[in-house]
Every structure is written in structure tokens, then in C-alpha cells.
Amino acid sequence: MLFGKKKRVAGLDIGSSSVKMVELDGKVGNLNLVSLGFENLPDDTIIDGQIMELNTVSDVIRNVCSNHNVSADSVVTGVSGHSVIIKNIVLPPMSQEELEESIDWHAEEHIPYDLADVSLDYQVTGSNSESTQVLIAACKRERIDNIKQAIQLAGKQPVVIDVDTFALQNCYEVNYHPDESQVVTLLNIGASTMNVNIVKGTRSLFSRDITVGGSQFTDVLQRSLGLSFQQAEAVKRGVNHAVDGIEEKAIEPLMNNVTEIVAMEIQKTFDFYRATTEDNQTVVQKILISGGGSKLQGLAQDLSARLELPVEVLDPFRSIKVDTRKFDPDYLSEIMPEMAVAVGLAMRGVS
Ligand SMILES: Nc1ncnc2c1ncn2[C@@H]1O[C@H](COP(=O)(O)OP(=O)(O)OP(=O)(O)O)[C@@H](O)[C@H]1O
Ligand SMILES: [Mg+2]
């Protein structure tokens, strides 16, 4: 558990383009979807992960809850991007008490900020007679305070601040029950951040947040074709006749350039992982994609061809019971990619 303690709560994903909320009920293995909300945020409300307009964000959180009957008063939310540092570190063998006492000292050299300015959490991921493997996660305290403030303004209690990429992994584990031999890359493409997490069974081997996402495609269309944000979004989503006088021919190369950047960044992550691991046996078998950015027409196929790996869409409701009288299956399948992180966050709230 990162930066807090466990409690029954809803998952609240405050993305840079929209707010998503998921409430679950039951136990792992027998989960039900209780409520689900999704509302867009105005452009530039959140920049570089920093909430610029606290009141706007808290209003949207309040609307998500009231419009979609979210009853939980407490929420789990997540952080991602540059302000989050995640590292797998290897320490000498030691007891839980020794680790507790020395973790700040060990973590210090891996965190490029003053420890007084960050929230630090850690988890032992493995231990043997030679070493203790520890996953550390740190986030700038001011970033966490900023998010907590927006949530409290909306009348909700933030009880756990998780990390988006771990929430994504949690969502995958609970829905897919992977065994030790399965090695997948979870790839969540948001508006401004891409979370990449290489997972073997239920162990994260390497995780990196990259500040590239769906908004890069929109930006390029906006700048190159002289469009407004809304027009560029519509063109990107393939809305026919969104703007008069724009030729299909002009769009494709612009989109391809960004796709190339996205693929290159993922490839760089794979290369970096390979260069820093002693394990040459582990080979990524497939990519499971999520996030609104993954809905771009042809992107999954394109990434699959460029990275020479199968790419599948992650289903965050694969092992969750959904009452189709209450939730429209068409709507649910349309927004499914965007809900992955929120579902993972909501899972922290169930036992
Ligand atoms: N049908 C679609 N085609 C192409 N892009 C889409 C489509 N639907 C949504 N998107 C893009 O998905 C992105 C939003 O995805 P998501 O909701 O996962 O991001 P976010 O969580 O708000 O952002 P972040 O996590 O990066 O802060 C936007 O860039 C949006 O334009
Ligand atoms: Mg997101």
C-alpha cells in the first residue's frame, strides 16, 4: 500500500483530460461493479500533472459522483508522470525492522529530490540469503497535497494515494490471474502520459512513465492544420466532415510521425530494461493496451507491426460482474480503455 492505509473506497482517476471514478463491491474473485463515472476536464486544467484549476477539478469530481450515484465518501487516487519515481533496488539481507529503519538512507541515492520534500513508500518484492529486493515509490509532497486538496474540496476523503502504473498492474492481475510464466507489457496511453510496466506473473520487472500521449496527436493536427483543440480532437477521432477543406492525405503523415515517436519510446523502454537486467531468459510475450490514447484508429495494429509483438486491448471488467440492466454494454465497451487505472484504484478499496 502506497502513501496510506487500506479502507473500503472508490477509485478516482484524475487524468489530464478527464476524471474517471469506479466503485466496486465484493471480494477479489467475486467483484461487482457498483458505479462508474466519467467526465471530461476542460483543456489546460491540469498541466504536467499539476492541477492548475483546483475549483474546476473539484467541481468535476463532485459531478462525477452526483451524476453517477457514487456513494463512497473515501477515495483512492493515483499519481503518475515525472513527479513519481519508481525503482527496484537490491539491498543486503535484512529484517523488516532493519529495513524500516534504514529505508530513507538507502532510498536517498535513488531519488533526485530532498527526502524532506517527498512521500516515500516501499514494498519488499523478494528476499533470499543474499539480498532483499525492494520496490520504492516516491512522489513530491506538494504534488500529493495539490491532489488531496482538489478531492477534499469536492467533499471526499483521499485515503490512499497510489501510483497509476501499479493500479494498472493491479487491474491486470485481478482480471487476468497471470501465472509466473506470463510476461506482458502493460501500456496505458493517456492524454499526456504513457505508463509502461513490464510484468512477469505478478511481479513488476520494470516500469516507466513517458510524457507522450494522445494529446501529442491533437497538438500536431492543431499546429500543422491551423485547427482549434476541439476541431483537432474531432479530426483525430475520425469524425467525418469535422472540418471543411481538410484532406485525408494531409492527416496521415502527421499522425504517423507521432505514432513513430510513441513506438520509439516503448522500444527505448524495452532496450533500457534489457540493458539493466541480468535476466536474459525473460521475453515479453505481448502488450496489453489501455487508455483513451489507445483508441486511435489503427494505433494498436501499427504498434504491433513496429514492435513485432501481439497487441491486445486490456479488458478492465474481464473478471468483474456487470449488471447490464444498470450499465449499457455499448457505452461500457466504448469507455473500457479509459477505465483501466480507475478499476485498479478501486480494487485497493476491496478486500
Ligand atoms: N476514439 C478516440 N480516438 C483517438 N483518441 C482518442 C479517442 N478517444 C479518446 N482519445 C484520446 O485519449 C486521450 C485521453 O485518454 P485518457 O482518458 O486515458 O487520458 P487521461 O487519463 O485523461 O490523461 P493522463 O493519464 O495522460 O493524464 C485523449 O488524448 C483523447 O484525445
Ligand atoms: Mg490517465
XYZ file of C-alpha atoms and ligand atoms in Angstrom:
383
model
C 0.000 0.000 0.000
C 1.468 3.293 -1.012
C 1.210 6.500 0.942
C -1.703 5.439 3.112
C -3.739 2.700 4.678
C -6.303 0.344 3.284
C -10.014 1.094 3.505
C -13.166 0.355 1.506
C -13.352 3.151 -1.044
C -13.967 4.147 -4.669
C -11.187 4.538 -7.245
C -10.766 8.068 -8.567
C -8.510 8.610 -11.557
C -7.836 12.294 -12.157
C -6.361 12.306 -15.661
C -5.216 15.380 -17.525
C -8.164 15.132 -19.936
C -10.889 13.584 -17.794
C -11.923 12.277 -14.387
C -12.913 8.634 -14.001
C -14.467 7.015 -10.976
C -15.199 3.355 -10.254
C -16.866 1.782 -7.245
C -16.624 -1.955 -6.679
C -18.229 -4.289 -4.230
C -17.416 -7.801 -3.027
C -14.123 -9.629 -2.783
C -11.388 -10.362 -5.295
C -12.719 -13.335 -7.269
C -16.276 -12.137 -6.817
C -16.376 -8.446 -7.658
C -19.350 -6.405 -8.801
C -19.412 -3.049 -10.488
C -21.431 -0.683 -8.295
C -20.971 2.642 -10.043
C -18.946 4.193 -12.780
C -18.433 7.813 -13.779
C -16.590 9.657 -16.490
C -16.465 13.422 -17.108
C -14.151 15.459 -19.317
C -11.962 18.229 -17.932
C -11.526 21.494 -19.810
C -8.275 21.790 -21.758
C -5.257 23.017 -19.708
C -6.889 22.359 -16.300
C -4.009 20.018 -15.463
C -0.575 20.756 -16.913
C 2.424 18.455 -16.361
C 0.425 16.617 -13.697
C -0.104 19.832 -11.739
C -3.722 20.863 -11.101
C -3.885 24.478 -12.276
C -7.597 24.986 -11.603
C -8.458 23.419 -8.239
C -12.093 24.534 -8.295
C -12.697 23.222 -11.809
C -11.268 19.815 -10.923
C -13.196 19.579 -7.665
C -16.427 20.579 -9.458
C -15.857 17.813 -11.999
C -15.157 15.268 -9.226
C -18.374 16.353 -7.497
C -20.302 15.998 -10.781
C -18.867 12.553 -11.466
C -20.122 11.429 -8.060
C -23.554 13.023 -8.193
C -24.310 12.202 -11.855
C -23.363 8.556 -11.487
C -24.560 7.754 -7.954
C -21.130 7.189 -6.462
C -21.848 6.694 -2.784
C -18.355 6.155 -1.278
C -17.079 9.092 0.750
C -13.494 7.925 0.629
C -11.397 7.545 -2.489
C -8.129 6.036 -3.667
C -6.392 8.122 -6.280
C -3.126 7.828 -8.172
C -0.149 9.848 -9.342
C 1.920 9.431 -12.479
C 4.450 11.145 -14.701
C 7.713 12.923 -13.934
C 6.917 13.628 -10.302
C 6.815 9.907 -9.478
C 9.999 7.922 -9.051
C 9.791 4.148 -9.048
C 12.855 1.983 -8.573
C 13.610 -1.644 -7.888
C 16.569 -1.636 -5.524
C 18.625 -4.521 -4.207
C 19.786 -4.359 -0.578
C 21.699 -6.767 1.663
C 19.577 -9.320 3.542
C 17.853 -7.653 6.483
C 14.856 -7.915 8.798
C 11.669 -5.867 8.346
C 12.706 -3.673 11.298
C 16.177 -3.040 9.906
C 14.659 -2.143 6.558
C 12.139 0.207 8.165
C 14.955 1.989 9.983
C 17.290 2.287 7.034
C 14.967 2.747 4.044
C 15.323 6.540 3.914
C 19.055 6.238 3.876
C 19.008 3.564 1.118
C 16.400 5.350 -0.949
C 18.155 8.698 -0.813
C 20.669 7.936 -3.533
C 17.903 6.832 -5.932
C 15.702 9.880 -5.532
C 16.744 13.135 -7.163
C 14.890 15.284 -4.607
C 15.443 16.182 -0.988
C 13.779 13.402 1.029
C 12.111 16.036 3.199
C 10.106 17.094 0.095
C 8.820 13.654 -0.912
C 6.418 10.993 0.272
C 8.235 7.690 0.197
C 6.787 4.217 0.295
C 8.282 0.793 -0.295
C 7.435 -2.846 -0.629
C 9.627 -5.951 -0.338
C 9.264 -7.827 -3.640
C 11.640 -10.682 -2.874
C 14.307 -11.877 -0.476
C 16.874 -14.646 -0.213
C 20.078 -15.343 1.690
C 21.988 -12.871 -0.477
C 19.661 -9.926 -0.904
C 16.413 -8.137 -0.202
C 14.647 -6.738 -3.267
C 12.668 -3.624 -2.569
C 10.394 -1.565 -4.760
C 10.466 2.085 -3.775
C 7.999 4.736 -4.892
C 8.400 8.423 -4.181
C 6.370 11.452 -5.138
C 6.867 15.150 -4.474
C 4.826 16.055 -1.408
C 3.485 19.250 -2.999
C 2.023 17.192 -5.872
C 0.217 14.915 -3.425
C -1.045 17.881 -1.391
C -2.359 19.500 -4.581
C -4.376 16.377 -5.499
C -5.658 15.876 -1.939
C -6.853 19.469 -1.859
C -8.933 19.040 -5.036
C -10.520 15.869 -3.638
C -11.294 17.423 -0.243
C -12.809 20.468 -1.929
C -15.177 18.037 -3.668
C -16.229 16.705 -0.244
C -14.403 13.373 -0.478
C -11.647 11.890 1.676
C -8.448 10.784 -0.098
C -7.401 7.724 1.931
C -4.725 6.247 -0.309
C -2.519 7.865 -2.925
C -1.385 5.074 -5.223
C 0.709 5.152 -8.386
C -1.139 4.825 -11.734
C 1.206 2.195 -13.131
C 0.695 -0.023 -10.037
C -3.069 0.464 -10.263
C -2.859 -0.645 -13.877
C -0.948 -3.751 -12.800
C -3.466 -4.452 -10.064
C -6.281 -4.194 -12.607
C -4.442 -6.667 -14.859
C -3.728 -9.159 -12.070
C -7.230 -9.278 -10.704
C -8.759 -9.630 -14.176
C -6.235 -11.949 -15.849
C -4.828 -14.112 -12.993
C -1.435 -14.420 -14.705
C 0.859 -17.315 -13.844
C 4.629 -16.956 -13.287
C 5.459 -17.778 -16.901
C 3.456 -14.926 -18.369
C 5.405 -11.824 -19.287
C 3.382 -8.929 -20.627
C 3.868 -5.237 -21.074
C 1.041 -3.117 -19.780
C 0.788 0.063 -21.827
C -1.654 2.740 -20.746
C -1.764 5.620 -23.231
C -3.415 8.634 -21.631
C -3.658 12.172 -22.927
C -0.284 13.366 -21.668
C 1.385 10.332 -20.087
C 2.074 6.796 -21.163
C 2.587 4.224 -18.369
C 4.730 1.259 -19.426
C 5.000 -1.650 -16.988
C 6.772 -4.910 -17.839
C 5.204 -7.568 -15.637
C 6.191 -11.198 -15.090
C 3.388 -13.090 -13.388
C 2.513 -10.621 -10.650
C 5.938 -9.010 -10.360
C 6.810 -5.709 -11.980
C 10.199 -6.065 -13.659
C 10.439 -2.532 -14.926
C 8.150 0.428 -15.053
C 8.485 3.833 -16.667
C 6.187 6.794 -17.265
C 6.737 8.645 -20.510
C 5.322 12.087 -21.129
C 3.881 11.309 -24.546
C 0.227 10.531 -25.175
C -2.924 11.188 -27.125
C -2.673 14.948 -26.831
C 0.528 14.855 -28.906
C -1.557 13.743 -31.899
C -4.059 16.524 -31.265
C -1.284 19.138 -30.910
C 0.281 18.193 -34.228
C -3.063 18.425 -36.054
C -3.819 21.726 -34.345
C -0.497 23.322 -35.226
C 0.005 21.888 -38.714
C -3.549 22.380 -39.966
C -4.397 25.539 -38.030
C -7.307 23.976 -36.126
C -8.824 24.638 -32.709
C -8.366 21.988 -29.976
C -11.939 20.737 -30.466
C -11.571 20.559 -34.244
C -8.260 18.699 -33.975
C -9.762 16.224 -31.457
C -12.655 15.545 -33.814
C -10.372 15.037 -36.809
C -8.161 12.709 -34.741
C -11.163 10.619 -33.692
C -12.156 10.280 -37.347
C -15.343 12.332 -37.119
C -16.176 12.804 -40.772
C -16.566 16.351 -42.020
C -15.360 17.730 -38.670
C -13.627 20.473 -40.571
C -14.225 21.517 -44.181
C -11.381 21.505 -46.635
C -9.005 19.142 -44.862
C -7.741 16.316 -46.975
C -7.301 12.819 -45.643
C -3.903 12.844 -47.337
C -2.675 15.640 -45.070
C -3.672 13.882 -41.861
C -1.994 10.523 -42.250
C 1.683 11.550 -42.336
C 1.166 13.850 -39.347
C -0.328 11.018 -37.313
C 2.368 8.600 -38.475
C 5.097 10.883 -37.144
C 3.617 10.798 -33.654
C 2.995 7.039 -33.816
C 6.668 6.655 -34.609
C 7.614 8.655 -31.507
C 5.274 6.528 -29.358
C 6.738 3.271 -30.755
C 10.295 4.558 -30.332
C 9.701 5.432 -26.687
C 8.312 1.960 -25.980
C 11.236 0.374 -27.811
C 13.654 2.518 -25.786
C 11.996 1.256 -22.601
C 12.445 -2.363 -23.723
C 16.087 -1.685 -24.630
C 16.729 0.014 -21.311
C 15.172 -2.855 -19.399
C 17.258 -5.369 -21.313
C 20.452 -3.409 -20.700
C 19.863 -3.191 -16.957
C 18.774 -6.750 -16.217
C 20.849 -9.863 -15.781
C 17.868 -11.985 -16.719
C 18.196 -12.850 -20.408
C 15.500 -15.521 -20.325
C 12.540 -13.251 -19.830
C 10.909 -12.236 -23.095
C 7.837 -10.035 -23.368
C 5.079 -12.126 -24.967
C 2.515 -9.441 -25.663
C 1.391 -5.899 -25.000
C -1.930 -5.183 -23.309
C -3.018 -1.660 -24.138
C -5.421 0.678 -22.419
C -6.056 4.395 -22.018
C -8.042 6.695 -24.283
C -4.999 7.243 -26.476
C -5.041 3.555 -27.434
C -8.401 4.082 -29.165
C -6.763 5.936 -32.040
C -7.775 4.167 -35.240
C -5.050 1.723 -36.354
C -2.650 2.524 -33.497
C -2.734 -0.961 -31.942
C -2.015 -2.631 -35.300
C 0.685 -0.106 -36.077
C 2.439 -0.617 -32.724
C 2.161 -4.372 -33.142
C 3.892 -4.173 -36.538
C 6.590 -1.776 -35.382
C 7.402 -3.592 -32.132
C 6.844 -7.079 -33.584
C 4.631 -8.135 -30.697
C 0.942 -9.016 -30.439
C -1.071 -6.094 -29.059
C -4.367 -6.786 -27.277
C -6.839 -4.449 -25.630
C -6.864 -4.844 -21.830
C -10.352 -5.558 -20.501
C -10.642 -3.996 -17.029
C -14.028 -5.714 -16.463
C -12.938 -9.209 -17.555
C -13.441 -10.722 -14.084
C -15.943 -8.205 -12.719
C -19.691 -8.824 -12.749
C -21.525 -6.065 -14.559
C -25.297 -5.764 -14.395
C -26.268 -4.968 -17.989
C -29.638 -3.581 -16.827
C -27.766 -0.914 -14.939
C -24.787 -0.317 -17.266
C -25.229 -0.046 -21.036
C -22.844 -2.648 -22.561
C -22.218 -0.473 -25.632
C -21.246 2.525 -23.523
C -19.123 0.328 -21.270
C -17.195 -1.171 -24.159
C -16.653 2.292 -25.611
C -15.088 3.712 -22.443
C -13.443 0.462 -21.319
C -9.863 1.519 -22.267
C -10.093 4.714 -20.220
C -11.303 2.888 -17.084
C -8.310 0.572 -16.519
C -6.483 2.754 -13.970
C -9.694 3.678 -12.126
C -10.637 -0.015 -11.823
C -7.158 -0.779 -10.439
C -7.503 2.059 -7.934
C -10.965 0.845 -6.909
C -9.520 -2.603 -6.209
C -7.462 -1.119 -3.369
C -10.764 -0.412 -1.696
C -11.987 -4.010 -1.631
C -10.505 -6.836 0.417
N -11.749 7.484 -30.244
C -10.571 8.030 -29.971
N -9.618 8.116 -30.933
C -8.428 8.665 -30.675
N -8.071 9.193 -29.498
C -8.975 9.146 -28.503
C -10.272 8.570 -28.683
N -10.961 8.679 -27.524
C -10.129 9.288 -26.640
N -8.945 9.576 -27.231
C -7.787 10.269 -26.638
O -7.464 9.671 -25.416
C -6.819 10.617 -24.554
C -7.444 10.551 -23.182
O -7.207 9.294 -22.630
P -7.290 9.048 -21.062
O -8.640 9.385 -20.592
O -6.793 7.667 -20.807
O -6.226 10.131 -20.569
P -6.111 10.868 -19.150
O -6.175 9.829 -18.087
O -7.099 11.969 -19.064
O -4.663 11.502 -19.274
P -3.299 11.240 -18.489
O -3.408 9.921 -17.801
O -2.248 11.246 -19.548
O -3.165 12.397 -17.565
C -7.010 11.982 -25.209
O -5.802 12.389 -25.833
C -8.104 11.705 -26.255
O -7.992 12.552 -27.381
Mg -4.748 8.550 -17.215
